[in-house]
Amino acid sequence: GRVNYGSGELFDPKGLLGAPPVAAAADVRCLPLDDAPARLVFGAAGAAAAAGPLFLRGSLEIDGAPTDTYLDARGLSKGLVWLNGVLLGRYWEDAGPQHALYAPAPFLRSGSNEVVVLDLEGRAPDAIASVASQRWTA
């Protein structure tokens, strides 16, 4: 938050206030993710960890009417998860605090649901589980 009370000059800086802490030149590139599933090359589930970021794609099969669920990040490192093209959020399995991403019933459909994972450290588990409740510990 920001400090917005008190006497005198309000000084509440955020972010980098000087040179970056890394001496080397940074090479920053934008990765457009608007239509990511249509344009990406995906890694194979269960493969050895990649040297860098890795996209994975799988499906979640729903029999009957969809209900709320969580997608468990066990076996992943840190990254992002999309469900049927909707970004569910970020996960960081080693740090938490949450270790499963909430997937509300309206985001799901009966039958096959596409799950896309961007794992920034290249981990590729055999499967990602759909679980009934949040997992708060690693």
Coordinates of C-alpha atoms in Angstrom, one line a residue:
G1 CA 0.0 0.0 0.0
R2 CA 0.8 3.6 0.0
V3 CA 1.3 5.9 3.0
N4 CA -1.3 8.7 2.6
Y5 CA -1.3 10.2 6.1
G6 CA 1.0 12.0 8.5
S7 CA 2.7 15.4 8.6
G8 CA 5.5 16.6 6.4
E9 CA 6.4 15.4 2.9
L10 CA 4.9 12.1 2.0
F11 CA 7.7 9.9 0.5
D12 CA 6.7 6.3 -0.2
P13 CA 8.8 5.1 -3.1
K14 CA 8.2 1.8 -4.9
G15 CA 10.2 -0.2 -7.4
L16 CA 13.8 0.4 -8.4
L17 CA 15.1 3.7 -7.2
G18 CA 18.5 3.4 -8.9
A19 CA 20.4 1.2 -11.3
P20 CA 19.3 -2.5 -11.5
P21 CA 21.1 -4.8 -9.1
V22 CA 22.6 -6.9 -12.0
A23 CA 25.6 -5.4 -13.6
A24 CA 25.1 -7.2 -17.0
A25 CA 22.9 -5.8 -19.7
A26 CA 19.4 -7.2 -19.6
D27 CA 17.7 -8.6 -22.7
V28 CA 13.9 -8.3 -22.1
R29 CA 11.5 -9.7 -24.6
C30 CA 7.7 -9.7 -24.7
L31 CA 6.0 -13.0 -25.2
P32 CA 2.5 -12.4 -26.7
L33 CA 0.0 -14.8 -25.1
D34 CA -3.3 -13.6 -26.6
D35 CA -3.7 -16.6 -28.8
A36 CA -0.9 -18.7 -27.3
P37 CA -2.5 -22.2 -27.7
A38 CA -2.9 -21.7 -31.5
R39 CA 0.8 -20.7 -32.1
L40 CA 2.9 -22.6 -29.5
V41 CA 5.0 -25.7 -29.6
F42 CA 4.2 -27.8 -26.5
G43 CA 6.5 -30.1 -24.5
A44 CA 5.6 -33.7 -23.7
A45 CA 4.2 -34.6 -20.3
G46 CA 6.6 -36.6 -18.1
A47 CA 9.7 -35.4 -20.0
A48 CA 12.9 -34.4 -18.2
A49 CA 13.0 -30.7 -17.1
A50 CA 13.7 -28.3 -20.0
A51 CA 16.5 -25.7 -19.8
G52 CA 13.9 -22.9 -19.8
P53 CA 10.2 -22.1 -19.9
L54 CA 8.0 -24.9 -21.2
F55 CA 4.4 -24.9 -22.4
L56 CA 2.3 -28.0 -21.7
R57 CA -1.2 -28.8 -22.9
G58 CA -3.6 -31.4 -21.7
S59 CA -7.3 -32.0 -21.1
L60 CA -9.6 -32.3 -18.2
E61 CA -12.5 -34.6 -18.8
I62 CA -15.8 -33.7 -17.1
D63 CA -18.7 -36.3 -16.9
G64 CA -22.0 -34.7 -16.2
A65 CA -22.5 -31.1 -15.0
P66 CA -19.3 -29.2 -14.1
T67 CA -18.7 -28.2 -10.5
D68 CA -16.1 -26.0 -8.9
T69 CA -12.6 -27.7 -8.6
Y70 CA -9.0 -26.9 -8.1
L71 CA -6.0 -27.7 -10.4
D72 CA -3.2 -28.9 -8.2
A73 CA 0.3 -27.6 -9.1
R74 CA 2.2 -30.5 -7.6
G75 CA 5.1 -31.5 -9.8
L76 CA 5.4 -28.0 -11.4
S77 CA 7.7 -25.1 -10.4
K78 CA 6.2 -21.7 -11.0
G79 CA 4.2 -20.3 -13.9
L80 CA 0.7 -19.7 -15.3
V81 CA -2.4 -21.9 -16.0
W82 CA -5.1 -21.4 -18.6
L83 CA -8.4 -23.3 -18.7
N84 CA -10.4 -23.2 -21.9
G85 CA -8.5 -20.0 -22.9
V86 CA -9.1 -18.2 -19.6
L87 CA -6.1 -17.4 -17.4
L88 CA -6.8 -19.0 -14.0
G89 CA -3.7 -17.4 -12.4
R90 CA -0.1 -17.9 -11.2
Y91 CA 1.3 -20.7 -9.1
W92 CA 4.6 -21.1 -7.3
E93 CA 4.8 -24.6 -5.9
D94 CA 7.9 -24.1 -3.8
A95 CA 6.8 -20.8 -2.2
G96 CA 3.0 -20.8 -2.1
P97 CA 0.9 -19.7 -0.3
Q98 CA -1.6 -21.6 -2.5
H99 CA -0.6 -24.7 -4.3
A100 CA -3.8 -25.3 -6.4
L101 CA -5.7 -22.9 -8.7
Y102 CA -9.4 -22.4 -8.3
A103 CA -11.4 -23.4 -11.4
P104 CA -15.0 -22.3 -11.0
A105 CA -17.8 -24.3 -12.6
P106 CA -18.7 -21.6 -15.2
F107 CA -15.2 -21.9 -16.7
L108 CA -15.7 -25.6 -17.2
R109 CA -17.9 -27.5 -19.7
S110 CA -19.1 -31.1 -19.9
G111 CA -16.7 -33.3 -21.9
S112 CA -13.2 -32.1 -22.7
N113 CA -11.6 -28.9 -21.3
E114 CA -8.3 -27.6 -22.5
V115 CA -5.6 -26.9 -19.9
V116 CA -2.5 -25.0 -20.9
V117 CA 0.4 -24.6 -18.5
L118 CA 3.5 -22.3 -18.8
D119 CA 6.1 -23.7 -16.4
L120 CA 8.9 -21.1 -16.1
E121 CA 11.5 -23.7 -15.0
G122 CA 10.5 -26.4 -17.5
R123 CA 9.1 -29.0 -15.2
A124 CA 6.7 -31.4 -17.0
P125 CA 4.8 -33.8 -14.7
D126 CA 2.8 -36.8 -16.1
A127 CA -0.5 -35.2 -15.1
I128 CA -2.1 -32.3 -13.1
A129 CA -4.8 -33.4 -10.7
S130 CA -8.2 -31.9 -10.3
V131 CA -8.8 -31.8 -6.5
A132 CA -11.8 -30.9 -4.4
S133 CA -10.1 -28.4 -2.1
Q134 CA -7.2 -25.9 -1.9
R135 CA -3.8 -27.2 -0.8
W136 CA -1.9 -24.7 1.4
T137 CA 1.3 -26.7 2.1
A138 CA 4.0 -27.9 -0.3

